[in-house]
Coordinates of C-alpha atoms and ligand atoms in Angstrom, one line a residue:
X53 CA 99.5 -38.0 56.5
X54 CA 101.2 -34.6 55.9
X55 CA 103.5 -33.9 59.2
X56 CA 101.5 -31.7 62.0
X57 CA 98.0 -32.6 60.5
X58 CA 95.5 -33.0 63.0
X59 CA 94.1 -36.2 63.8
X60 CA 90.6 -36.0 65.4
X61 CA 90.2 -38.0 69.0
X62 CA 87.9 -41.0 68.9
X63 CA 88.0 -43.6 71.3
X64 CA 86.5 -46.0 69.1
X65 CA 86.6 -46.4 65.2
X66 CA 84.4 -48.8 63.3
X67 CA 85.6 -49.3 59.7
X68 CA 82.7 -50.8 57.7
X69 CA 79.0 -50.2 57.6
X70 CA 77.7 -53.5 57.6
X71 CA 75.8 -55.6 59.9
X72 CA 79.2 -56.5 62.1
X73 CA 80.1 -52.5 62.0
X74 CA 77.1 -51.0 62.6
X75 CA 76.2 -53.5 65.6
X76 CA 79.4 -53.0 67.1
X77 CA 79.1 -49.0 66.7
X78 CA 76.0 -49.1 68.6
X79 CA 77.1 -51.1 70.8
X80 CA 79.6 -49.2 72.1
X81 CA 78.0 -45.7 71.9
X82 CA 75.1 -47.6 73.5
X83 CA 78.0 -48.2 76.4
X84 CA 78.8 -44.9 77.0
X85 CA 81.6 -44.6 74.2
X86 CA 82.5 -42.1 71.8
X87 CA 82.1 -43.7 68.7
X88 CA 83.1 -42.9 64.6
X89 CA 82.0 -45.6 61.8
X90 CA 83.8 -45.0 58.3
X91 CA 81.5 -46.0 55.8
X92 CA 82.6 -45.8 51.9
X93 CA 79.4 -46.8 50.2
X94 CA 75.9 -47.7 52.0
X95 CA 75.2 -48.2 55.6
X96 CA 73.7 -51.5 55.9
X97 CA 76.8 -53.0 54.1
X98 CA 76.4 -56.4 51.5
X99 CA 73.9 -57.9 53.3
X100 CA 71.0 -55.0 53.4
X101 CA 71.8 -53.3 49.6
X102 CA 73.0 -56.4 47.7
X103 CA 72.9 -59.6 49.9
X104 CA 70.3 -61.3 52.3
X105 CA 67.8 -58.2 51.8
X106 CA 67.3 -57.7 48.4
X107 CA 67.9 -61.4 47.5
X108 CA 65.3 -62.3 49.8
X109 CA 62.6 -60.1 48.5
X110 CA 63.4 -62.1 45.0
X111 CA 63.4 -65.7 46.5
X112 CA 60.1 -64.3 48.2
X113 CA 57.9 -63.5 45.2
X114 CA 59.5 -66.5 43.2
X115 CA 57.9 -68.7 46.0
X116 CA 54.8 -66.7 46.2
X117 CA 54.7 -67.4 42.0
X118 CA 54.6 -71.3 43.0
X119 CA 52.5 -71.2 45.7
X120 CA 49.6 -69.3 43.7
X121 CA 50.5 -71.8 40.6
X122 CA 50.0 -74.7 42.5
X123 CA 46.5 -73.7 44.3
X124 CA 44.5 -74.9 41.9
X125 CA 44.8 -78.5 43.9
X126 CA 43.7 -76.7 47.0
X127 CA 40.5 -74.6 45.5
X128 CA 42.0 -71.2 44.4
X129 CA 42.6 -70.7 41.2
X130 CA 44.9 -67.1 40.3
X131 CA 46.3 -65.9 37.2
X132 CA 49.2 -64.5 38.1
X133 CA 51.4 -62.2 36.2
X134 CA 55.1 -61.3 36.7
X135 CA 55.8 -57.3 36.7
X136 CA 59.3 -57.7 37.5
X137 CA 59.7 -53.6 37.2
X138 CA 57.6 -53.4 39.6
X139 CA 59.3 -56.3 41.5
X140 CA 62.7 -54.9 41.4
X141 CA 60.8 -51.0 42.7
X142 CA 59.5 -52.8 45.5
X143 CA 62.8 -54.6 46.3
X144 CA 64.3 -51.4 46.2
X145 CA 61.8 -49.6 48.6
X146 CA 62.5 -52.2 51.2
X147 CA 65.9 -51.9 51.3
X148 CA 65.5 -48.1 51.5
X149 CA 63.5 -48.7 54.8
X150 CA 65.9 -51.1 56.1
X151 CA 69.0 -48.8 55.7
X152 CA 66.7 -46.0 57.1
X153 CA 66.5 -48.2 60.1
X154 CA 70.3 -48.4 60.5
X155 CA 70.5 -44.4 60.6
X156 CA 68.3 -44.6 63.4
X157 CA 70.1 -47.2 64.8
X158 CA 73.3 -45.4 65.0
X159 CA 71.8 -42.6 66.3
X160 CA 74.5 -41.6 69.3
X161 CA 77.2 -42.7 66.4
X162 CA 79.0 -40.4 64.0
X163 CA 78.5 -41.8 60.6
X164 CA 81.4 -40.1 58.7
X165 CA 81.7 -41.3 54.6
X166 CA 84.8 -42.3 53.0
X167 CA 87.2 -44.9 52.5
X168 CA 89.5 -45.8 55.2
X169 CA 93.0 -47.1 56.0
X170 CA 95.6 -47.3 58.9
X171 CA 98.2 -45.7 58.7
X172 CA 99.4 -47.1 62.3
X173 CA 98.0 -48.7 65.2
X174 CA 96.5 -45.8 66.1
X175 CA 95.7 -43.8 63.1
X176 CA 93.4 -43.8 59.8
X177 CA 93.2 -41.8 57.0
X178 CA 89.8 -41.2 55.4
X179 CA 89.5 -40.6 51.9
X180 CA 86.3 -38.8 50.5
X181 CA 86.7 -37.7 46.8
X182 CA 89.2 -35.0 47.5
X183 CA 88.8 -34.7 50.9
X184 CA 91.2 -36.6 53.5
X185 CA 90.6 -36.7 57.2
X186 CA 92.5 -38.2 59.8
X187 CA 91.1 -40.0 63.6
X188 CA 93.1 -41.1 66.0
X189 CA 91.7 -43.7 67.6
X190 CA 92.2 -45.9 71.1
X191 CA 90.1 -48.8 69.8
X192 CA 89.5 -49.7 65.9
X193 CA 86.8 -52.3 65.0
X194 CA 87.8 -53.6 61.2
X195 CA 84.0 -54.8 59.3
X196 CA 85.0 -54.3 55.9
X197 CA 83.2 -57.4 55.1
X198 CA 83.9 -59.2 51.6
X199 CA 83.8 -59.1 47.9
X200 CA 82.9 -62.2 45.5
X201 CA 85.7 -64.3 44.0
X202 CA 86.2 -64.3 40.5
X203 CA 87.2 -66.4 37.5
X204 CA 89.9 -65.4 35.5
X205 CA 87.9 -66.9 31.8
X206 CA 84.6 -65.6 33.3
X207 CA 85.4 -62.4 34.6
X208 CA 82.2 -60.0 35.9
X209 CA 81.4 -57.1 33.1
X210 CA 78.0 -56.9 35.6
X211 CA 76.5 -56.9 32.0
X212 CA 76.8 -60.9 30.2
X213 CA 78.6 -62.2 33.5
X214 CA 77.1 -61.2 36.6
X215 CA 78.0 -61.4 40.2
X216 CA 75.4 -61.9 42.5
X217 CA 75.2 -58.0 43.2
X218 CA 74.1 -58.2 39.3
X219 CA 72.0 -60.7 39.2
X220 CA 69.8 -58.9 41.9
X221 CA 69.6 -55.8 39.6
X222 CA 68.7 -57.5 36.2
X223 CA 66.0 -55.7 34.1
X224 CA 64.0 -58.5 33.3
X225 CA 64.2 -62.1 33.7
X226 CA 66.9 -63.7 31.6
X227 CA 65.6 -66.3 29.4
X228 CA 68.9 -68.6 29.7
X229 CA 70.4 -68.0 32.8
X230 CA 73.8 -70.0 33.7
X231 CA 74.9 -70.5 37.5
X232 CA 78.1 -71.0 38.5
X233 CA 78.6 -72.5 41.8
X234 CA 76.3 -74.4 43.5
X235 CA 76.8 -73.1 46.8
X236 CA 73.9 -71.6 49.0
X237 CA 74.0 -67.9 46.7
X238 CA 74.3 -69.8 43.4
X239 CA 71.4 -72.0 44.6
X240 CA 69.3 -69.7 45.6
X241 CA 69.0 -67.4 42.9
X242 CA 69.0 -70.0 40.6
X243 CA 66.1 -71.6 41.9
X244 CA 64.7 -68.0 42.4
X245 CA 64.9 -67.5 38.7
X246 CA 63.8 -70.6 37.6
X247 CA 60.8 -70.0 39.2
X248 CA 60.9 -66.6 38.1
X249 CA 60.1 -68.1 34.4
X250 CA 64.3 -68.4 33.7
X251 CA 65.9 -71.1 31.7
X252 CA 68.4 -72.3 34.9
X253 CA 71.6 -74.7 34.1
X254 CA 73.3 -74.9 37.5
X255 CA 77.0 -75.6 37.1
X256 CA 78.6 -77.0 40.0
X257 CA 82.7 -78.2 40.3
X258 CA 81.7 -80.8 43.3
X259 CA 80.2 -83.7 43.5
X260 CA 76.8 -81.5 44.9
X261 CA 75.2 -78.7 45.8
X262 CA 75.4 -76.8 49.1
X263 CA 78.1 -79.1 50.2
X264 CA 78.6 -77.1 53.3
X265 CA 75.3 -78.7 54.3
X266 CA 74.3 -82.6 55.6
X267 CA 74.3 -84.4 53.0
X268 CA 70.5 -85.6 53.3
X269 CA 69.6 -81.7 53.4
X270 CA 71.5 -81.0 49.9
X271 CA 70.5 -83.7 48.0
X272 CA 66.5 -82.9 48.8
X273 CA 67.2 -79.6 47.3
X274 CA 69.1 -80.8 44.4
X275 CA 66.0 -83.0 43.7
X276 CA 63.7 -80.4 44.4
X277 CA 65.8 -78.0 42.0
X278 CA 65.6 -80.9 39.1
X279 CA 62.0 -81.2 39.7
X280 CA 61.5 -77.0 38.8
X281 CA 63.3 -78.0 35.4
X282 CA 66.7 -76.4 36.6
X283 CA 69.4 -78.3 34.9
X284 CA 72.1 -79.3 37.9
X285 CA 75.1 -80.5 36.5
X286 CA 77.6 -81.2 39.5
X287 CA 81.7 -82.4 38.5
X288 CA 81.4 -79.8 36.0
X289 CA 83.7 -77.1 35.4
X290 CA 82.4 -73.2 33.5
X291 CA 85.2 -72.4 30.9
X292 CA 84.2 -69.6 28.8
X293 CA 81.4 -68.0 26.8
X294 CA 81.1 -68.9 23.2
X295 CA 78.8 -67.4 21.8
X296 CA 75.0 -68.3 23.1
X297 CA 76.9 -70.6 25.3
X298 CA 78.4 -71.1 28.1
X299 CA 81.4 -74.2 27.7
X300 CA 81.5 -76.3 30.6
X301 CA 83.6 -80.1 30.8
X302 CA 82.1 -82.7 33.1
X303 CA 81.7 -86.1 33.3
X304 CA 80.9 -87.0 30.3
X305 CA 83.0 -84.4 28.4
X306 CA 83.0 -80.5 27.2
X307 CA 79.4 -79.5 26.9
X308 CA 77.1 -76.3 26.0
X309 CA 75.0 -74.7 28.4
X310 CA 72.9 -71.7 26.9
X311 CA 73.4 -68.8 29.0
X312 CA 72.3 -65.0 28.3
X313 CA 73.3 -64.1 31.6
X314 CA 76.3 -66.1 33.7
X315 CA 76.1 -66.0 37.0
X316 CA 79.2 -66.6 38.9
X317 CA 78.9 -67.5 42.4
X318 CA 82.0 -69.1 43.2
X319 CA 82.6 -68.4 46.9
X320 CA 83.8 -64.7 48.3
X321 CA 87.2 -63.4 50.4
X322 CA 87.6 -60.9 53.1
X323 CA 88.1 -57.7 51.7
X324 CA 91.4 -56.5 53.6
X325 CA 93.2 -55.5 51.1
X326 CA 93.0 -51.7 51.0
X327 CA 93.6 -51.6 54.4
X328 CA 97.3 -51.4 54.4
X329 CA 97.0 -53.8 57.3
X330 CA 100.6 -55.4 56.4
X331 CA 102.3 -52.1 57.5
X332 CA 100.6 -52.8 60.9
X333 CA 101.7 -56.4 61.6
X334 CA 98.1 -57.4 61.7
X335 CA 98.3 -61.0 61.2
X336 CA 95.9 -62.9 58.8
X337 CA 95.3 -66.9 58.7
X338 CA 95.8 -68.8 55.6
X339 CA 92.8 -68.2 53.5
X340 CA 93.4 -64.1 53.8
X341 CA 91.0 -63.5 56.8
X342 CA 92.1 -61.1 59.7
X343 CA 93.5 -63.8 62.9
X344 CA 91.1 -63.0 65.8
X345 CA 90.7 -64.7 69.1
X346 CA 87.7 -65.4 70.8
X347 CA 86.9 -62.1 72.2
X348 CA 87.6 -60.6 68.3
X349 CA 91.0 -59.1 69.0
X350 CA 93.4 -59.4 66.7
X351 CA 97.6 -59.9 67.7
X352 CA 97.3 -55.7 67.3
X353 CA 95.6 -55.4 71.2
X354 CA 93.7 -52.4 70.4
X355 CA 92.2 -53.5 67.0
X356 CA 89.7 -55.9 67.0
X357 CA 88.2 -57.5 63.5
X358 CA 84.4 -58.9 62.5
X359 CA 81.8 -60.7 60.2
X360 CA 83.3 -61.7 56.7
X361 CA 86.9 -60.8 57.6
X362 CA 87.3 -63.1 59.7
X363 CA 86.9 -66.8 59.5
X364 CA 83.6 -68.7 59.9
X365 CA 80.8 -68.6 57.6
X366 CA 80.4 -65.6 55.9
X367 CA 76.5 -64.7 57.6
X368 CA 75.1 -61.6 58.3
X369 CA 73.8 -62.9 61.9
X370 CA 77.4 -64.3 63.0
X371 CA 78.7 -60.5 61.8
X372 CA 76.3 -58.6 64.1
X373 CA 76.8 -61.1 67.1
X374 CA 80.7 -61.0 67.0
X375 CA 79.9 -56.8 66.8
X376 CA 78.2 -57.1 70.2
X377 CA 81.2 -58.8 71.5
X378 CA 84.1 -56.3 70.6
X379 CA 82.5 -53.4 71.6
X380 CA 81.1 -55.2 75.2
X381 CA 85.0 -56.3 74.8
X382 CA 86.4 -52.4 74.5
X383 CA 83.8 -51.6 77.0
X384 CA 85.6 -53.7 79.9
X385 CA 82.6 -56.5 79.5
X386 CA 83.7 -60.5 80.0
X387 CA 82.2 -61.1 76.4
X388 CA 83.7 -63.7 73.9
X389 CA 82.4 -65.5 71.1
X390 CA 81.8 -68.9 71.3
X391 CA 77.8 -69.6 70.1
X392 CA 76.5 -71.8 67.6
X393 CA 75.9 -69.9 64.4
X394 CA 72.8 -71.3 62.4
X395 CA 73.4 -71.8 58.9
X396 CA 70.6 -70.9 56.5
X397 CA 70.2 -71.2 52.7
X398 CA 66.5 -70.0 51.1
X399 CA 66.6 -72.2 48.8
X400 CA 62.9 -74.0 47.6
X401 CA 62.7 -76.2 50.2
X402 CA 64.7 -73.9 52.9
X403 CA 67.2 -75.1 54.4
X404 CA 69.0 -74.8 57.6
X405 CA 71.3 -76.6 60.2
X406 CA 72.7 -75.6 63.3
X407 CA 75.3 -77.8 65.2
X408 CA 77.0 -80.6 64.6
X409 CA 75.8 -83.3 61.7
X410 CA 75.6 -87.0 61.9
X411 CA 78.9 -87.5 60.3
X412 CA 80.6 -84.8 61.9
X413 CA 79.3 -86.1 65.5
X414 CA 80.6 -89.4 64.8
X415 CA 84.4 -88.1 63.9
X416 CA 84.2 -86.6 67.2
X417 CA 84.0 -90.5 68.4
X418 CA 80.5 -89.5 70.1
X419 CA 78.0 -92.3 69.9
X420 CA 74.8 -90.8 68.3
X421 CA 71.5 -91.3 68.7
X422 CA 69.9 -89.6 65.0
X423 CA 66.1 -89.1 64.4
X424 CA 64.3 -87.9 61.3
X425 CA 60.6 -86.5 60.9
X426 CA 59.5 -86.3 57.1
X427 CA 57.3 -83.2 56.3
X428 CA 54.9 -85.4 54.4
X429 CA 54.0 -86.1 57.6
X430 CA 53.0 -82.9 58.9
X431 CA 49.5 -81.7 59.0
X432 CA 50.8 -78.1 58.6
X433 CA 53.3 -78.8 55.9
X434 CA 50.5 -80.7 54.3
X435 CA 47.9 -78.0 55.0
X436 CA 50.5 -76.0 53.3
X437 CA 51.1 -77.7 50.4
X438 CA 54.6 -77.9 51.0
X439 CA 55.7 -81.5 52.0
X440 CA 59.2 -81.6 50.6
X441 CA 62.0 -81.7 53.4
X442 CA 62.6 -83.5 56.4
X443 CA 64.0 -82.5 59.8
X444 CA 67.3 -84.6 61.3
X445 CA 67.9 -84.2 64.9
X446 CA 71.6 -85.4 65.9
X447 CA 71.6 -86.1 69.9
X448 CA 74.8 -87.5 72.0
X449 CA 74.1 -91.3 73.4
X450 CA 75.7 -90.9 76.3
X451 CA 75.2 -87.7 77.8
X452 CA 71.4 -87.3 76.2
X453 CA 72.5 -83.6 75.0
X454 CA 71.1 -82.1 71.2
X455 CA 74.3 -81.9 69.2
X456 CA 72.7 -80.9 65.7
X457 CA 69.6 -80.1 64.2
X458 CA 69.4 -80.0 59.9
X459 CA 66.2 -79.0 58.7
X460 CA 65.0 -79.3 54.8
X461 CA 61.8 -77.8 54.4
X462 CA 59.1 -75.3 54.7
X463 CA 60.0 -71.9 56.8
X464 CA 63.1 -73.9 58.0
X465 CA 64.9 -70.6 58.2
X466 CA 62.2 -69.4 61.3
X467 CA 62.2 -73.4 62.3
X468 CA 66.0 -73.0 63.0
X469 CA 65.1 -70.7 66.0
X470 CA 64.1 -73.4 68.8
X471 CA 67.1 -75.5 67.2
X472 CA 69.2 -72.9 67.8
X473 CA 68.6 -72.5 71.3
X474 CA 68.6 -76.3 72.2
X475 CA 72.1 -76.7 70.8
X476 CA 73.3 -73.4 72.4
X477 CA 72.2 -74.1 75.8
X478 CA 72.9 -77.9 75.5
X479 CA 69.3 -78.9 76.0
X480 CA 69.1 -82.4 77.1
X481 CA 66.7 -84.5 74.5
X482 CA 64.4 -85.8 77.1
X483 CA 63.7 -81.8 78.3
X484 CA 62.8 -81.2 74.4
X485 CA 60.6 -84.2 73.8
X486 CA 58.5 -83.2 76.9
X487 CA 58.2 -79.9 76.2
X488 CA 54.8 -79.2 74.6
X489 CA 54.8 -78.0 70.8
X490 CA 51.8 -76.4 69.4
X491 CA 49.7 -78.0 67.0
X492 CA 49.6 -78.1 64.0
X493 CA 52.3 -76.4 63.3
X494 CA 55.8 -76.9 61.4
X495 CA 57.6 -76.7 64.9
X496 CA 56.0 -80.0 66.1
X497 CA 58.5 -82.1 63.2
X498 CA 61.3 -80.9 65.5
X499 CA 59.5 -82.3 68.5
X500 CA 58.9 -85.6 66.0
X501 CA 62.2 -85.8 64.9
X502 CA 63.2 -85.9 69.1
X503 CA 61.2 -88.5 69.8
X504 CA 62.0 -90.6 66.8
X505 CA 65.7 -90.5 68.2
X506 CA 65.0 -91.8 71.5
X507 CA 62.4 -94.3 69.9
X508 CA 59.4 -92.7 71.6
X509 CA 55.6 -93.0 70.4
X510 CA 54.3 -90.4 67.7
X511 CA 51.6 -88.1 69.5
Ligands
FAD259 P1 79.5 -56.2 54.9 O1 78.1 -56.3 55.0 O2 80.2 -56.6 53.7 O3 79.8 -54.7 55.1 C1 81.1 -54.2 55.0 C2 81.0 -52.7 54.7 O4 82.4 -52.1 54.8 C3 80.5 -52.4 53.3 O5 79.4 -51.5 53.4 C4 81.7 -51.7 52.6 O6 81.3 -50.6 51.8 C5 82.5 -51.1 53.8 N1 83.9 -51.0 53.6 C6 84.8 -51.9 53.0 N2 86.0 -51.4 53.0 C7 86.0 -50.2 53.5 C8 86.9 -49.2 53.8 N3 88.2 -49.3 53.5 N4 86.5 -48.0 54.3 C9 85.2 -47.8 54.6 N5 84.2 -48.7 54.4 C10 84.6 -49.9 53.9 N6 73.8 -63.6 55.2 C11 72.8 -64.0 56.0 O7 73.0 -64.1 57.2 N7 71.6 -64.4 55.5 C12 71.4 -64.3 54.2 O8 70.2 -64.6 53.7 C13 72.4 -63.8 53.3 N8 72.2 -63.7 52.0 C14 73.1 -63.2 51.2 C15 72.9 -63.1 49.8 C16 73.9 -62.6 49.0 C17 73.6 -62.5 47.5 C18 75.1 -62.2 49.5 C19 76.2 -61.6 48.6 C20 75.4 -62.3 50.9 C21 74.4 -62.8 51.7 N9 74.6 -63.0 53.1 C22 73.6 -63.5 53.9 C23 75.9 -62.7 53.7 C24 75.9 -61.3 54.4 O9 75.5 -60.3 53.5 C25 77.3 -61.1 55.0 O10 77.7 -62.1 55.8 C26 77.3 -59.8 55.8 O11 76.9 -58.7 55.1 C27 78.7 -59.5 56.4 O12 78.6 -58.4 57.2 P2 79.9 -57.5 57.5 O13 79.4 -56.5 58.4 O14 81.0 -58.4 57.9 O15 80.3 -56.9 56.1

């Protein structure tokens, strides 16, 4: 900053349009605040123009594909033809809408584009092309979100090798698609294509897929995904591309895998790094995130941090809530961030946990009582078509509270809800088994799985 430039008052910057940065800049303007939010590409961030949004709409017509394949069983028959032109124009229209929504969101905010960095604890500079502004802030929120990791023999040319920000914007369906990384992104666009009509070899360095999961929930998609024809290969490394192929090592050796398109989905990092946040003393933890405590401050009092730069999973829904708390935090509110996060992964069957698991219970030393409700024993799911999956329910022995629920199965991700709120408020078991589920619905295999754990009649 040139000596005697003006900085413009604000009293509080939100760097980073995402769902964490646009939350929190409503938030506070919604509190009476006077509110800027430096945004360098899209409002909406990753997860409305190339995350849960766009990826969603894919994973949505891929399931609608199977679902209209396999009615012949149930009556209907439909000849269904992929336009994936079109498919991608629609995708694109509903993310239009979405970010369209955030502008009205952020109504009482200014929305000022650029790319920002500190240039002390109370300043940033914003660079447009050109153009550099200055603010001078009393409260900073940092929501720059993340960026995907790479691999040095694999690197992303957004052409051959892909990230998933490239895989959502292919032209047409590859015919030999290689994943690598078999966490929840890899996984569900690979199952996504598959049933898209793609060729799918899912390459995974673990021992399984979505290992972030229980294992009873991963290993029913990992079935499910062999049963679609995707080729899962878990202890297996990607090397490079030679030619048609892709060259991988695993168990039993270096191998081919044919791949027109590789998709490398091998985990992402906060992105901090323009930031000049070392010149500021901001502290980060050992993988590279920003240090926050529980109210979202970081050790710099007046600069608070949230969603993918800081630690905990990397979700657009644990962004937006930890929004709510700095600005209610800036605003003089008691806030702090301690919920449950639900974790979620659309892959065919859904999946999605919330809690503690068995295992994880049990390390605690907690004695558990565990039950487990199979879809196939759902009228719903059956009505649906959709019996793959099971619900676990994890529930302490001694004090009677819901510790965990992990769900496998159909609309798992809207089934998560009621979990959600039992482990947040600490339901006791016996309050959810007499509570009265609707029938026949998906819900009632939460209610199943309850009773199951305290060795209660079926209905
Ligand atoms: P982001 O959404 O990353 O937003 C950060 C913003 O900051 C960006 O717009 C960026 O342009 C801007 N920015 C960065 N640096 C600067 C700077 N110096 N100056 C100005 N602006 C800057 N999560 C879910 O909950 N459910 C899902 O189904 C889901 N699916 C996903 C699918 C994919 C393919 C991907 C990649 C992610 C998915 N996610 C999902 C994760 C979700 O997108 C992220 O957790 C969420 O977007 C994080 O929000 P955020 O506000 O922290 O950051």
């Amino acid at each position: 900053m040139v000596v005697g430039e003006m900085a413009e008052p604000v009293q509080v910057l939100v760097v980073g349009g995402g769902p964490g940065g646009y939350t929190a800049a409503a938030r506070a303007a919604e509190l009476g605040k006077d509110v800027v939010l430096i945004e360098r590409q899209r409002l909406g961030g990753v997860c409305l123009n190339v995350g849960c949004i766009p990826s969603k709409v894919l994973t949505t017509a891929a399931h609608d594909i199977t679902r209209a394949a396999s009615g012949a069983e149930r009556g209907l028959h439909a000849d269904i033809k992929l336009d994936f032109g079109a498919l991608q124009a629609w995708k694109a229209s509903v993310v239009d809408r979405l970010v369209g929504g955030v502008g009205q969101v952020l109504s009482k905010v200014r929305v000022v584009e650029g790319t920002a960095y500190f240039l002390d604890a109370n300043r940033v500079s914003v660079e447009n092309d050109d153009q550099v502004s200055h603010f001078r802030f009393e409260h900073a929120i940092i929501a720059t979100g993340s960026e995907p990791l790479q691999l040095p023999d694999l690197p992303v040319d957004q052409k051959r090798i892909v990230d998933s920000t490239g895989a959502l914007a292919f032209d047409e369906v590859p015919e030999n698609l290689a994943v690598v990384g078999g966490g929840y992104i890899g996984t569900e666009l690979g199952m996504a294509y598959a049933k898209l009509g793609a060729r799918v070899t899912l390459v995974e360095a673990t021992e399984g897929i979505l290992t972030g999961f229980d294992a009873d929930l991963a290993k029913t998609v990992a079935d499910h995904a062999k049963a679609i024809g995707i080729d899962v290969r878990t202890s297996t490394f990607a090397k490079v591309l030679d030619g048609d192929d892709l060259v991988v090592m695993g168990p039993e050796g270096e191998g081919r895998v044919p791949a027109d398109k590789v998709l490398v989905a091998v985990g992402r990092r906060p992105l901090v790094g323009e930031l000049q946040l070392e010149d500021l003393g901001i502290k980060l933890t050992a993988s590279g995130h920003i240090a926050v405590d529980e109210q979202c401050r970081t050790n710099v009092a007046n600069i608070f941090a949230i969603g993918d730069v800081i630690e905990g999973p990397a979700l657009a829904h644990k962004a937006s809530a930890e929004g709510r708390v700095a600005a209610e935090v800036i605003c003089g509110l008691p806030s702090a961030f301690d919920s449950v996060v639900p974790l979620i992964a659309f892959t065919d069957p859904e999946v999605a946990a919330v809690g503690l698991t068995e295992a994880e219970a049990k390390a605690e030393g907690r004695t558990v009582l565990v039950g487990r409700n199979k879809f196939s024993t759902s009228g719903r799911a059956i009505i649906l078509g959709e019996e793959t999956g099971l619900v676990k329910v994890v529930i302490d022995a001694e004090t009677d509270v819901v510790l965990g629920f992990h769900i496998a199965g159909p609309n798992a991700s809207d089934l998560i809800g009621e979990a959600t709120v039992a482990v947040e408020t600490a339901c006791r078991a016996e309050d959810l088994a007499a509570t009265v589920h609707p029938h026949p619905t998906l819900v009632e295999s939460l209610h199943e799985a309850v009773l199951a754990a305290l060795r209660r009649a079926k209905r």
